[in-house]
mmCIF file of C-alpha atoms in Angstrom:
data_model
loop_
_atom_site.group_PDB
_atom_site.id
_atom_site.type_symbol
_atom_site.label_atom_id
_atom_site.label_comp_id
_atom_site.label_asym_id
_atom_site.label_seq_id
_atom_site.Cartn_x
_atom_site.Cartn_y
_atom_site.Cartn_z
ATOM 1 C CA SER A 1 -3.026 -28.261 -0.982
ATOM 2 C CA SER A 2 -6.242 -30.099 -0.062
ATOM 3 C CA ASN A 3 -4.226 -32.386 2.235
ATOM 4 C CA LEU A 4 -2.796 -29.407 4.088
ATOM 5 C CA LEU A 5 -6.236 -27.873 4.558
ATOM 6 C CA ALA A 6 -7.662 -31.200 5.690
ATOM 7 C CA ARG A 7 -4.824 -31.702 8.171
ATOM 8 C CA ARG A 8 -5.466 -28.307 9.725
ATOM 9 C CA SER A 9 -9.139 -29.093 10.046
ATOM 10 C CA LEU A 10 -8.390 -32.418 11.680
ATOM 11 C CA SER A 11 -5.839 -30.807 13.989
ATOM 12 C CA PHE A 12 -8.372 -28.292 15.175
ATOM 13 C CA GLY A 13 -11.026 -30.975 15.660
ATOM 14 C CA ALA A 14 -8.657 -33.021 17.721
ATOM 15 C CA ILE A 15 -7.803 -30.264 20.199
ATOM 16 C CA SER A 16 -10.964 -28.199 20.249
ATOM 17 C CA GLN A 17 -12.702 -30.471 22.779
ATOM 18 C CA ARG A 18 -10.153 -29.697 25.448
ATOM 19 C CA GLN A 19 -9.919 -25.977 24.883
ATOM 20 C CA PRO A 20 -11.225 -23.582 27.542
ATOM 21 C CA LYS A 21 -13.318 -20.694 26.385
ATOM 22 C CA VAL A 22 -10.778 -17.937 25.754
ATOM 23 C CA SER A 23 -10.829 -14.460 24.300
ATOM 24 C CA PHE A 24 -8.533 -13.623 21.442
ATOM 25 C CA ALA A 25 -7.680 -9.949 21.002
ATOM 26 C CA PRO A 26 -7.511 -8.968 17.330
ATOM 27 C CA SER A 27 -4.906 -6.652 16.021
ATOM 28 C CA PHE A 28 -3.321 -5.503 12.783
ATOM 29 C CA PRO A 29 -2.168 -7.022 10.625
ATOM 30 C CA ALA A 30 -1.479 -9.899 13.041
ATOM 31 C CA LEU A 31 -3.094 -10.657 16.403
ATOM 32 C CA ARG A 32 0.244 -10.561 18.075
ATOM 33 C CA SER A 33 0.884 -6.947 17.131
ATOM 34 C CA THR A 34 -1.257 -5.206 19.708
ATOM 35 C CA SER A 35 -1.427 -7.888 22.392
ATOM 36 C CA THR A 36 -0.076 -6.825 25.761
ATOM 37 C CA ASP A 37 1.764 -9.104 28.136
ATOM 38 C CA GLU A 38 -1.258 -9.046 30.439
ATOM 39 C CA GLU A 39 -3.592 -10.201 27.683
ATOM 40 C CA LYS A 40 -1.229 -12.978 26.634
ATOM 41 C CA ALA A 41 -1.084 -14.213 30.219
ATOM 42 C CA THR A 42 -4.850 -14.331 30.560
ATOM 43 C CA THR A 43 -5.536 -15.993 27.202
ATOM 44 C CA ALA A 44 -2.981 -18.774 27.284
ATOM 45 C CA THR A 45 -1.849 -21.682 29.429
ATOM 46 C CA ALA A 46 1.054 -24.012 28.934
ATOM 47 C CA GLU A 47 -1.005 -26.892 27.527
ATOM 48 C CA ASP A 48 -4.425 -25.472 26.598
ATOM 49 C CA ASP A 49 -3.508 -22.494 24.469
ATOM 50 C CA LEU A 50 -5.076 -22.627 20.979
ATOM 51 C CA ASP A 51 -2.082 -21.374 19.031
ATOM 52 C CA VAL A 52 -3.159 -19.577 15.854
ATOM 53 C CA ILE A 53 -1.282 -17.530 13.270
ATOM 54 C CA CYS A 54 -3.042 -14.445 11.942
ATOM 55 C CA ALA A 55 -2.292 -11.878 9.260
ATOM 56 C CA ARG A 56 -4.390 -9.619 7.054
ATOM 57 C CA GLY A 57 -7.691 -10.935 8.423
ATOM 58 C CA VAL A 58 -6.800 -14.619 8.039
ATOM 59 C CA CYS A 59 -6.120 -17.006 10.946
ATOM 60 C CA VAL A 60 -4.945 -20.619 10.702
ATOM 61 C CA LEU A 61 -3.518 -23.297 12.941
ATOM 62 C CA PRO A 62 0.228 -23.880 12.743
ATOM 63 C CA ASP A 63 0.820 -26.519 10.088
ATOM 64 C CA ASP A 64 3.027 -28.749 12.177
ATOM 65 C CA GLU A 65 4.565 -31.810 10.561
ATOM 66 C CA PHE A 66 4.384 -35.093 12.456
ATOM 67 C CA ASP A 67 6.657 -38.109 12.494
ATOM 68 C CA GLU A 68 4.324 -40.945 11.493
ATOM 69 C CA ASP A 69 6.363 -43.468 13.499
ATOM 70 C CA THR A 70 6.620 -41.586 16.801
ATOM 71 C CA ASN A 71 3.620 -39.223 16.312
ATOM 72 C CA GLU A 72 5.801 -36.369 17.513
ATOM 73 C CA ILE A 73 5.946 -32.878 16.037
ATOM 74 C CA LEU A 74 8.983 -32.419 13.831
ATOM 75 C CA PRO A 75 11.104 -29.295 14.338
ATOM 76 C CA PRO A 76 10.432 -26.428 11.842
ATOM 77 C CA SER A 77 12.604 -26.052 8.768
ATOM 78 C CA GLN A 78 15.806 -24.187 9.479
ATOM 79 C CA PRO A 79 16.466 -20.889 7.667
ATOM 80 C CA GLY A 80 18.302 -21.401 4.416
ATOM 81 C CA LEU A 81 17.840 -22.387 0.794
ATOM 82 C CA ASN A 82 15.779 -25.489 1.507
ATOM 83 C CA PHE A 83 12.302 -26.152 0.123
ATOM 84 C CA GLY A 84 10.580 -26.443 3.492
ATOM 85 C CA TYR A 85 11.740 -22.958 4.527
ATOM 86 C CA VAL A 86 11.478 -21.172 1.195
ATOM 87 C CA TRP A 87 8.113 -22.284 -0.196
ATOM 88 C CA PRO A 88 5.725 -20.750 2.383
ATOM 89 C CA ARG A 89 7.609 -17.444 2.414
ATOM 90 C CA GLY A 90 7.835 -17.402 -1.354
ATOM 91 C CA LEU A 91 4.118 -18.176 -1.677
ATOM 92 C CA LEU A 92 3.111 -15.398 0.766
ATOM 93 C CA LEU A 93 5.385 -12.921 -1.032
ATOM 94 C CA ILE A 94 3.741 -13.928 -4.321
ATOM 95 C CA CYS A 95 0.362 -13.272 -2.699
ATOM 96 C CA SER A 96 1.525 -9.796 -1.742
ATOM 97 C CA VAL A 97 2.780 -9.164 -5.279
ATOM 98 C CA LEU A 98 -0.560 -10.306 -6.713
ATOM 99 C CA TYR A 99 -2.484 -8.128 -4.299
ATOM 100 C CA GLY A 100 -0.479 -5.201 -5.647
ATOM 101 C CA THR A 101 -1.790 -5.820 -9.166
ATOM 102 C CA ASN A 102 -5.381 -5.242 -8.035
ATOM 103 C CA PHE A 103 -5.016 -1.460 -8.057
ATOM 104 C CA PRO A 104 -3.684 -0.816 -11.581
ATOM 105 C CA LEU A 105 -5.896 -3.580 -13.020
ATOM 106 C CA GLY A 106 -8.883 -2.066 -11.212
ATOM 107 C CA LYS A 107 -8.101 1.290 -12.721
ATOM 108 C CA LEU A 108 -7.742 -0.325 -16.169
ATOM 109 C CA MET A 109 -11.196 -1.915 -15.757
ATOM 110 C CA ASN A 110 -12.708 1.365 -14.587
ATOM 111 C CA ASP A 111 -11.398 3.127 -17.665
ATOM 112 C CA ALA A 112 -13.370 0.760 -19.902
ATOM 113 C CA LEU A 113 -16.353 -0.218 -17.700
ATOM 114 C CA PRO A 114 -18.559 1.572 -15.167
ATOM 115 C CA PRO A 115 -16.903 1.035 -11.768
ATOM 116 C CA SER A 116 -20.062 -0.664 -10.504
ATOM 117 C CA ALA A 117 -19.953 -3.174 -13.391
ATOM 118 C CA ALA A 118 -16.219 -3.816 -12.903
ATOM 119 C CA THR A 119 -16.620 -4.457 -9.179
ATOM 120 C CA SER A 120 -19.682 -6.629 -9.681
ATOM 121 C CA VAL A 121 -17.948 -8.814 -12.269
ATOM 122 C CA ARG A 122 -14.807 -9.207 -10.152
ATOM 123 C CA MET A 123 -16.645 -10.165 -6.959
ATOM 124 C CA LEU A 124 -19.053 -12.514 -8.760
ATOM 125 C CA LEU A 125 -16.128 -14.423 -10.287
ATOM 126 C CA ALA A 126 -14.389 -14.610 -6.892
ATOM 127 C CA THR A 127 -17.584 -15.886 -5.296
ATOM 128 C CA ILE A 128 -17.963 -18.576 -7.962
ATOM 129 C CA ALA A 129 -14.370 -19.713 -7.311
ATOM 130 C CA LEU A 130 -14.883 -19.933 -3.549
ATOM 131 C CA SER A 131 -18.456 -21.219 -3.626
ATOM 132 C CA PRO A 132 -17.527 -24.817 -2.617
ATOM 133 C CA PHE A 133 -16.256 -23.456 0.721
ATOM 134 C CA LEU A 134 -19.432 -21.408 1.300
ATOM 135 C CA PHE A 135 -21.423 -24.518 2.096
ATOM 136 C CA LYS A 136 -18.912 -25.502 4.786
ATOM 137 C CA LEU A 137 -19.534 -22.344 6.864
ATOM 138 C CA LYS A 138 -20.757 -23.246 10.336
ATOM 139 C CA PRO A 139 -24.339 -22.075 11.002
ATOM 140 C CA GLN A 140 -23.360 -20.156 14.170
ATOM 141 C CA LEU A 141 -20.920 -18.041 12.116
ATOM 142 C CA ARG A 142 -23.250 -17.080 9.274
ATOM 143 C CA GLY A 143 -24.635 -13.909 10.789
ATOM 144 C CA THR A 144 -21.266 -12.535 11.888
ATOM 145 C CA ALA A 145 -19.656 -13.540 8.614
ATOM 146 C CA ALA A 146 -22.391 -11.774 6.670
ATOM 147 C CA LEU A 147 -21.896 -8.635 8.752
ATOM 148 C CA CYS A 148 -18.170 -8.884 8.162
ATOM 149 C CA GLY A 149 -18.875 -9.260 4.448
ATOM 150 C CA THR A 150 -20.757 -5.961 4.341
ATOM 151 C CA PHE A 151 -17.622 -4.188 5.588
ATOM 152 C CA THR A 152 -15.561 -6.137 3.054
ATOM 153 C CA ALA A 153 -17.973 -4.888 0.389
ATOM 154 C CA LEU A 154 -17.513 -1.336 1.664
ATOM 155 C CA GLY A 155 -13.761 -1.783 1.142
ATOM 156 C CA TYR A 156 -14.056 -3.083 -2.414
ATOM 157 C CA VAL A 157 -16.727 -0.595 -3.503
ATOM 158 C CA SER A 158 -14.818 2.373 -2.043
ATOM 159 C CA GLN A 159 -11.616 1.158 -3.669
ATOM 160 C CA SER A 160 -13.286 0.960 -7.063
ATOM 161 C CA ILE A 161 -14.785 4.440 -6.738
ATOM 162 C CA ALA A 162 -11.428 5.868 -5.615
ATOM 163 C CA LEU A 163 -9.726 4.415 -8.669
ATOM 164 C CA VAL A 164 -11.966 6.458 -10.989
ATOM 165 C CA ASP A 165 -9.912 9.645 -10.523
ATOM 166 C CA THR A 166 -7.087 8.801 -8.095
ATOM 167 C CA PRO A 167 -3.704 7.204 -8.965
ATOM 168 C CA ALA A 168 -3.611 3.499 -8.239
ATOM 169 C CA ALA A 169 -0.495 3.797 -6.061
ATOM 170 C CA THR A 170 -2.119 6.508 -3.918
ATOM 171 C CA VAL A 171 -5.239 4.388 -3.396
ATOM 172 C CA SER A 172 -3.023 1.486 -2.306
ATOM 173 C CA PHE A 173 -0.920 3.568 0.079
ATOM 174 C CA LEU A 174 -4.000 5.117 1.691
ATOM 175 C CA GLY A 175 -5.542 1.665 1.956
ATOM 176 C CA ALA A 176 -2.726 0.765 4.333
ATOM 177 C CA LEU A 177 -4.417 3.018 6.915
ATOM 178 C CA VAL A 178 -5.876 -0.224 8.307
ATOM 179 C CA VAL A 179 -2.926 0.027 10.722
ATOM 180 C CA LEU A 180 -4.911 2.814 12.438
ATOM 181 C CA VAL A 181 -8.397 1.349 12.050
ATOM 182 C CA CYS A 182 -7.796 -2.005 13.733
ATOM 183 C CA PRO A 183 -6.196 -0.768 16.977
ATOM 184 C CA ALA A 184 -8.848 1.961 17.208
ATOM 185 C CA LEU A 185 -11.521 -0.748 17.081
ATOM 186 C CA ALA A 186 -9.611 -2.764 19.664
ATOM 187 C CA VAL A 187 -9.885 0.196 22.041
ATOM 188 C CA LEU A 188 -13.481 1.088 21.211
ATOM 189 C CA VAL A 189 -14.950 -2.434 21.045
ATOM 190 C CA ASP A 190 -12.740 -4.532 23.306
ATOM 191 C CA LYS A 191 -11.721 -1.731 25.708
ATOM 192 C CA GLN A 192 -8.134 -2.856 25.165
ATOM 193 C CA ARG A 193 -5.390 -0.979 26.920
ATOM 194 C CA MET A 194 -3.503 1.005 24.324
ATOM 195 C CA GLY A 195 -1.135 3.283 26.200
ATOM 196 C CA PHE A 196 2.362 3.786 24.835
ATOM 197 C CA ALA A 197 3.801 1.288 27.346
ATOM 198 C CA ASP A 198 1.042 -1.244 26.537
ATOM 199 C CA ALA A 199 1.580 -1.284 22.784
ATOM 200 C CA PRO A 200 4.568 0.871 21.774
ATOM 201 C CA GLN A 201 4.676 -0.706 18.297
ATOM 202 C CA THR A 202 1.116 0.444 17.695
ATOM 203 C CA TRP A 203 1.909 4.056 18.541
ATOM 204 C CA ILE A 204 5.092 4.035 16.451
ATOM 205 C CA ALA A 205 3.144 2.582 13.514
ATOM 206 C CA ALA A 206 0.305 5.086 13.898
ATOM 207 C CA ILE A 207 2.605 8.124 14.063
ATOM 208 C CA THR A 208 4.668 6.919 11.137
ATOM 209 C CA CYS A 209 1.512 6.214 9.130
ATOM 210 C CA LEU A 210 0.029 9.665 9.799
ATOM 211 C CA LEU A 211 3.314 11.271 8.792
ATOM 212 C CA GLY A 212 3.263 9.266 5.572
ATOM 213 C CA VAL A 213 -0.336 10.279 4.800
ATOM 214 C CA GLY A 214 0.559 13.902 5.465
ATOM 215 C CA VAL A 215 3.522 13.784 3.093
ATOM 216 C CA LEU A 216 1.492 11.880 0.475
ATOM 217 C CA GLU A 217 -1.445 14.279 0.546
ATOM 218 C CA LEU A 218 0.194 17.624 1.310
ATOM 219 C CA GLY A 219 3.669 17.271 -0.128
ATOM 220 C CA GLY A 220 2.852 18.478 -3.628
ATOM 221 C CA ASP A 221 2.684 22.043 -4.846
ATOM 222 C CA GLY A 222 -1.088 22.153 -4.404
ATOM 223 C CA GLY A 223 -1.060 21.297 -0.708
ATOM 224 C CA LEU A 224 -4.591 20.793 0.612
ATOM 225 C CA GLY A 225 -5.879 21.723 -2.817
ATOM 226 C CA ASP A 226 -4.630 18.375 -4.142
ATOM 227 C CA VAL A 227 -6.889 16.446 -1.762
ATOM 228 C CA GLY A 228 -9.978 15.190 -3.548
ATOM 229 C CA TRP A 229 -12.956 12.844 -3.141
ATOM 230 C CA GLY A 230 -10.804 9.991 -4.391
ATOM 231 C CA ASP A 231 -8.640 10.339 -1.286
ATOM 232 C CA VAL A 232 -11.755 10.262 0.912
ATOM 233 C CA TRP A 233 -12.943 7.058 -0.779
ATOM 234 C CA SER A 234 -9.447 5.589 -0.363
ATOM 235 C CA ILE A 235 -9.610 6.203 3.382
ATOM 236 C CA LEU A 236 -13.121 4.752 3.499
ATOM 237 C CA GLN A 237 -11.638 1.699 1.795
ATOM 238 C CA ALA A 238 -9.266 1.306 4.742
ATOM 239 C CA ILE A 239 -12.120 1.640 7.218
ATOM 240 C CA GLY A 240 -14.097 -1.055 5.397
ATOM 241 C CA PHE A 241 -11.217 -3.528 5.101
ATOM 242 C CA GLY A 242 -9.889 -2.693 8.589
ATOM 243 C CA THR A 243 -13.240 -3.400 10.218
ATOM 244 C CA SER A 244 -13.539 -6.568 8.168
ATOM 245 C CA PHE A 245 -10.101 -7.733 9.279
ATOM 246 C CA PHE A 246 -11.008 -6.966 12.893
ATOM 247 C CA ILE A 247 -14.186 -9.034 12.820
ATOM 248 C CA THR A 248 -12.655 -11.810 10.727
ATOM 249 C CA GLU A 249 -9.714 -12.356 13.058
ATOM 250 C CA ARG A 250 -12.086 -12.588 16.011
ATOM 251 C CA MET A 251 -13.992 -15.375 14.244
ATOM 252 C CA MET A 252 -11.015 -17.206 12.781
ATOM 253 C CA ALA A 253 -8.998 -17.100 16.001
ATOM 254 C CA LYS A 254 -11.677 -19.282 17.598
ATOM 255 C CA GLU A 255 -12.527 -21.245 14.442
ATOM 256 C CA PRO A 256 -9.313 -21.391 12.376
ATOM 257 C CA ASP A 257 -10.672 -24.226 10.218
ATOM 258 C CA GLN A 258 -13.291 -21.799 8.914
ATOM 259 C CA ALA A 259 -10.838 -19.420 7.151
ATOM 260 C CA LEU A 260 -11.970 -20.190 3.618
ATOM 261 C CA PRO A 261 -15.700 -20.533 4.322
ATOM 262 C CA ILE A 262 -15.658 -17.111 6.018
ATOM 263 C CA THR A 263 -13.743 -15.674 3.061
ATOM 264 C CA ALA A 264 -16.333 -17.189 0.691
ATOM 265 C CA MET A 265 -19.096 -15.423 2.621
ATOM 266 C CA GLN A 266 -17.198 -12.148 2.467
ATOM 267 C CA CYS A 267 -16.893 -12.435 -1.305
ATOM 268 C CA GLY A 268 -20.526 -13.431 -1.602
ATOM 269 C CA MET A 269 -21.719 -10.401 0.372
ATOM 270 C CA SER A 270 -19.420 -8.178 -1.673
ATOM 271 C CA ALA A 271 -20.908 -9.603 -4.877
ATOM 272 C CA ILE A 272 -24.444 -8.921 -3.601
ATOM 273 C CA VAL A 273 -23.632 -5.307 -2.606
ATOM 274 C CA ALA A 274 -21.759 -4.659 -5.852
ATOM 275 C CA GLY A 275 -24.641 -6.207 -7.819
ATOM 276 C CA VAL A 276 -27.138 -3.878 -6.176
ATOM 277 C CA TRP A 277 -24.849 -0.924 -6.921
ATOM 278 C CA ALA A 278 -24.536 -2.036 -10.538
ATOM 279 C CA GLY A 279 -28.288 -2.436 -10.866
ATOM 280 C CA LEU A 280 -29.033 1.035 -9.521
ATOM 281 C CA ASP A 281 -26.203 2.682 -11.427
ATOM 282 C CA GLY A 282 -27.087 0.857 -14.637
ATOM 283 C CA THR A 283 -30.688 2.076 -14.539
ATOM 284 C CA GLY A 284 -29.722 5.709 -13.909
ATOM 285 C CA PHE A 285 -30.865 5.837 -10.287
ATOM 286 C CA MET A 286 -30.450 9.327 -8.693
ATOM 287 C CA ASP A 287 -29.767 10.830 -12.113
ATOM 288 C CA GLY A 288 -26.514 8.975 -12.502
ATOM 289 C CA ALA A 289 -25.000 10.013 -9.164
ATOM 290 C CA LEU A 290 -23.923 6.415 -8.499
ATOM 291 C CA ALA A 291 -21.624 6.484 -11.525
ATOM 292 C CA PHE A 292 -19.175 8.627 -9.466
ATOM 293 C CA GLY A 293 -17.727 10.424 -12.446
ATOM 294 C CA SER A 294 -17.826 7.513 -14.903
ATOM 295 C CA PRO A 295 -18.962 8.581 -18.406
ATOM 296 C CA HIS A 296 -21.270 5.576 -18.641
ATOM 297 C CA GLY A 297 -24.746 6.478 -17.430
ATOM 298 C CA ALA A 298 -27.762 4.151 -17.283
ATOM 299 C CA TRP A 299 -25.723 1.553 -19.134
ATOM 300 C CA LEU A 300 -28.155 -1.295 -18.460
ATOM 301 C CA LEU A 301 -30.688 0.592 -20.561
ATOM 302 C CA ASP A 302 -28.253 1.029 -23.450
ATOM 303 C CA GLU A 303 -28.514 -2.031 -25.689
ATOM 304 C CA SER A 304 -25.236 -1.156 -27.456
ATOM 305 C CA VAL A 305 -23.132 -1.715 -24.286
ATOM 306 C CA LYS A 306 -25.386 -3.690 -21.924
ATOM 307 C CA SER A 307 -24.101 -7.082 -23.034
ATOM 308 C CA SER A 308 -20.429 -6.064 -23.030
ATOM 309 C CA PHE A 309 -20.594 -4.604 -19.523
ATOM 310 C CA THR A 310 -22.096 -7.708 -17.949
ATOM 311 C CA LEU A 311 -21.423 -11.435 -17.770
ATOM 312 C CA PRO A 312 -21.057 -13.512 -19.825
ATOM 313 C CA GLY A 313 -21.035 -10.984 -22.668
ATOM 314 C CA LEU A 314 -17.844 -9.321 -21.456
ATOM 315 C CA PHE A 315 -15.869 -12.447 -22.331
ATOM 316 C CA PHE A 316 -17.261 -12.638 -25.875
ATOM 317 C CA ASP A 317 -16.582 -9.035 -26.956
ATOM 318 C CA ASN A 318 -13.181 -8.841 -28.659
ATOM 319 C CA ALA A 319 -13.022 -5.087 -27.995
ATOM 320 C CA PHE A 320 -12.988 -5.834 -24.268
ATOM 321 C CA ARG A 321 -10.565 -8.733 -24.315
ATOM 322 C CA ASN A 322 -7.963 -7.108 -22.069
ATOM 323 C CA VAL A 323 -10.643 -5.935 -19.653
ATOM 324 C CA ALA A 324 -12.136 -9.431 -19.516
ATOM 325 C CA LEU A 325 -8.694 -10.893 -18.757
ATOM 326 C CA ALA A 326 -8.177 -8.295 -16.011
ATOM 327 C CA ALA A 327 -11.585 -9.149 -14.522
ATOM 328 C CA ALA A 328 -10.854 -12.887 -14.576
ATOM 329 C CA PHE A 329 -7.389 -12.355 -13.103
ATOM 330 C CA THR A 330 -8.593 -10.126 -10.234
ATOM 331 C CA GLY A 331 -11.605 -12.327 -9.543
ATOM 332 C CA PHE A 332 -10.157 -15.802 -9.764
ATOM 333 C CA ILE A 333 -6.500 -15.201 -8.897
ATOM 334 C CA THR A 334 -5.919 -12.104 -6.793
ATOM 335 C CA THR A 335 -9.152 -12.260 -4.808
ATOM 336 C CA ALA A 336 -10.069 -15.959 -4.526
ATOM 337 C CA GLY A 337 -6.761 -17.696 -5.231
ATOM 338 C CA ASN A 338 -4.738 -15.412 -2.982
ATOM 339 C CA ARG A 339 -6.862 -16.328 0.045
ATOM 340 C CA VAL A 340 -6.196 -20.013 -0.548
ATOM 341 C CA GLY A 341 -2.498 -19.270 -0.937
ATOM 342 C CA GLU A 342 -2.392 -17.237 2.275
ATOM 343 C CA THR A 343 -4.187 -20.007 4.176
ATOM 344 C CA LEU A 344 -1.684 -22.604 2.987
ATOM 345 C CA ALA A 345 1.405 -20.471 3.686
ATOM 346 C CA LEU A 346 0.492 -18.907 7.031
ATOM 347 C CA GLY A 347 0.707 -22.122 9.004
ATOM 348 C CA LYS A 348 4.435 -22.323 8.276
ATOM 349 C CA LEU A 349 5.269 -18.767 9.417
ATOM 350 C CA SER A 350 4.957 -16.578 12.474
ATOM 351 C CA SER A 351 2.358 -13.791 12.470
ATOM 352 C CA SER A 352 5.061 -11.105 12.554
ATOM 353 C CA GLU A 353 6.982 -12.607 9.617
ATOM 354 C CA ALA A 354 3.775 -12.896 7.590
ATOM 355 C CA SER A 355 2.870 -9.301 8.384
ATOM 356 C CA VAL A 356 6.182 -8.004 7.045
ATOM 357 C CA LEU A 357 5.824 -9.920 3.774
ATOM 358 C CA LEU A 358 2.244 -8.728 3.243
ATOM 359 C CA ALA A 359 3.195 -5.125 4.120
ATOM 360 C CA THR A 360 5.022 -4.901 0.778
ATOM 361 C CA GLU A 361 1.702 -4.810 -1.138
ATOM 362 C CA PRO A 362 1.613 -1.000 -1.670
ATOM 363 C CA LEU A 363 5.113 -1.071 -3.093
ATOM 364 C CA TRP A 364 4.080 -3.703 -5.651
ATOM 365 C CA ALA A 365 1.000 -1.659 -6.452
ATOM 366 C CA ALA A 366 3.221 1.332 -7.292
ATOM 367 C CA VAL A 367 5.503 -0.837 -9.437
ATOM 368 C CA PHE A 368 2.668 -2.379 -11.396
ATOM 369 C CA ALA A 369 0.897 0.969 -11.752
ATOM 370 C CA ASN A 370 4.024 2.213 -13.506
ATOM 371 C CA VAL A 371 4.472 -0.892 -15.671
ATOM 372 C CA LEU A 372 0.858 -1.567 -16.613
ATOM 373 C CA ILE A 373 -0.746 1.891 -16.901
ATOM 374 C CA GLY A 374 2.228 4.236 -16.975
ATOM 375 C CA GLU A 375 1.690 6.008 -13.656
ATOM 376 C CA GLN A 376 4.622 8.007 -12.350
ATOM 377 C CA LEU A 377 5.369 8.465 -8.649
ATOM 378 C CA SER A 378 6.492 11.910 -7.535
ATOM 379 C CA LEU A 379 9.154 12.302 -4.896
ATOM 380 C CA TRP A 380 6.509 13.183 -2.311
ATOM 381 C CA ASP A 381 4.428 10.161 -3.279
ATOM 382 C CA GLY A 382 7.449 7.896 -2.851
ATOM 383 C CA VAL A 383 8.438 9.322 0.553
ATOM 384 C CA GLY A 384 4.866 9.256 1.857
ATOM 385 C CA GLY A 385 4.296 5.744 0.580
ATOM 386 C CA ALA A 386 7.559 4.505 2.083
ATOM 387 C CA LEU A 387 6.539 5.891 5.515
ATOM 388 C CA ILE A 388 3.182 4.111 5.288
ATOM 389 C CA VAL A 389 4.835 0.809 4.367
ATOM 390 C CA ALA A 390 7.274 1.320 7.253
ATOM 391 C CA ALA A 391 4.278 1.769 9.544
ATOM 392 C CA CYS A 392 2.875 -1.566 8.379
ATOM 393 C CA VAL A 393 6.187 -3.285 9.090
ATOM 394 C CA ALA A 394 6.382 -1.615 12.526
ATOM 395 C CA THR A 395 3.262 -3.477 13.648
ATOM 396 C CA SER A 396 5.265 -6.719 13.694
ATOM 397 C CA ILE A 397 7.837 -5.469 16.226
ATOM 398 C CA ASP A 398 7.757 -7.404 19.509
ATOM 399 C CA PRO A 399 6.371 -5.000 22.174
ATOM 400 C CA VAL A 400 8.498 -6.644 24.893
ATOM 401 C CA TRP A 401 11.672 -5.981 22.909
ATOM 402 C CA LEU A 402 10.565 -2.386 22.269
ATOM 403 C CA ARG A 403 9.936 -1.734 25.943
ATOM 404 C CA GLU A 404 13.412 -2.956 26.776
ATOM 405 C CA LYS A 405 15.025 -0.766 24.103
ATOM 406 C CA LEU A 406 12.975 2.299 25.043
ATOM 407 C CA GLN A 407 13.275 1.549 28.762
ATOM 408 C CA LEU A 408 9.521 1.777 29.269
ATOM 409 C CA LYS A 409 7.982 0.810 32.602
ATOM 410 C CA TYR A 410 5.105 -1.597 32.129
ATOM 411 C CA GLU A 411 2.674 -2.581 34.817
ATOM 412 C CA GLU A 412 0.611 -5.704 34.239
#
């Protein structure tokens, strides 16, 4: 894996000197999703285009294989049951599966720990795992990466709060609202054209996603009465992660060799924000309002639980063994390890193919929520969730193909 990362870094270094200054339009979950033909024409040339592959806030250079004798690029692996074709797709699907475990495991941790403590432990462990990459972050990216990390922290903190009283599957499905956040930012920040003819896949995804949210939230017997603060925090989670993806893809599209250093900064900022939250919550700040419904108040002042709720004591208390394993798994594997896995696999796939594989995350979250913590999906939850996942998949549809099928007139 280190050879693959090194090769990408060298590839970027070899071509960066001849690249013109170009603008890369971010999108969701891949850059390609919301790009119009006009934008593609203005940001690429036949020989000088910096070709990057982006999905879920990660951008990398294509991991082309070279013939050492001729120094020519070898053709990509053909579809079929061969190792070269299967391993990157299998790895990215495993990453999506692992992402799905975050929600039920987060809820399991919140049941035993204050949500602030659970989030702080998880992000601290992820930061420790990625810390070697943190020192490789280019100085000119530090400010933007830190800003991006604050939005990443908003996503993780909001997710943890939502899991206090909201089903894990629901939190995951609502988190997929990033399909609305990213194109909205593209319009507001980049002034990107977003008419139906410009990006039909974006509109189809947005409408499908809103329908899914409506069914998910209003389909039960309680209607609007079933909507609670957990749903609001779940949506705020999508805003945090969506903004983070938007900023990250802008940075990584220009500096694809910085994928892991930027991720390390995001985790570091999330650990800092979560640590501040834990410190305030643990000392009873604002009369326990920062506990967000957790029964543990001012836990840093309670000597009977203080050690067990913090590191390293959590790993030495037999009563919290399962919680400690969940914290280690979400910190080291599903937060830090997954980013390394994504970076390795993305170079072998197209952005659209990667987006489809990663769009399955909410489905895995629902499966693991049932297996690990016994959550049951209602019919309305299933229909609403399926529509949201379909919206995520719709972002990968080629807009040119859609215009032809829908007979849309497009003026460049």
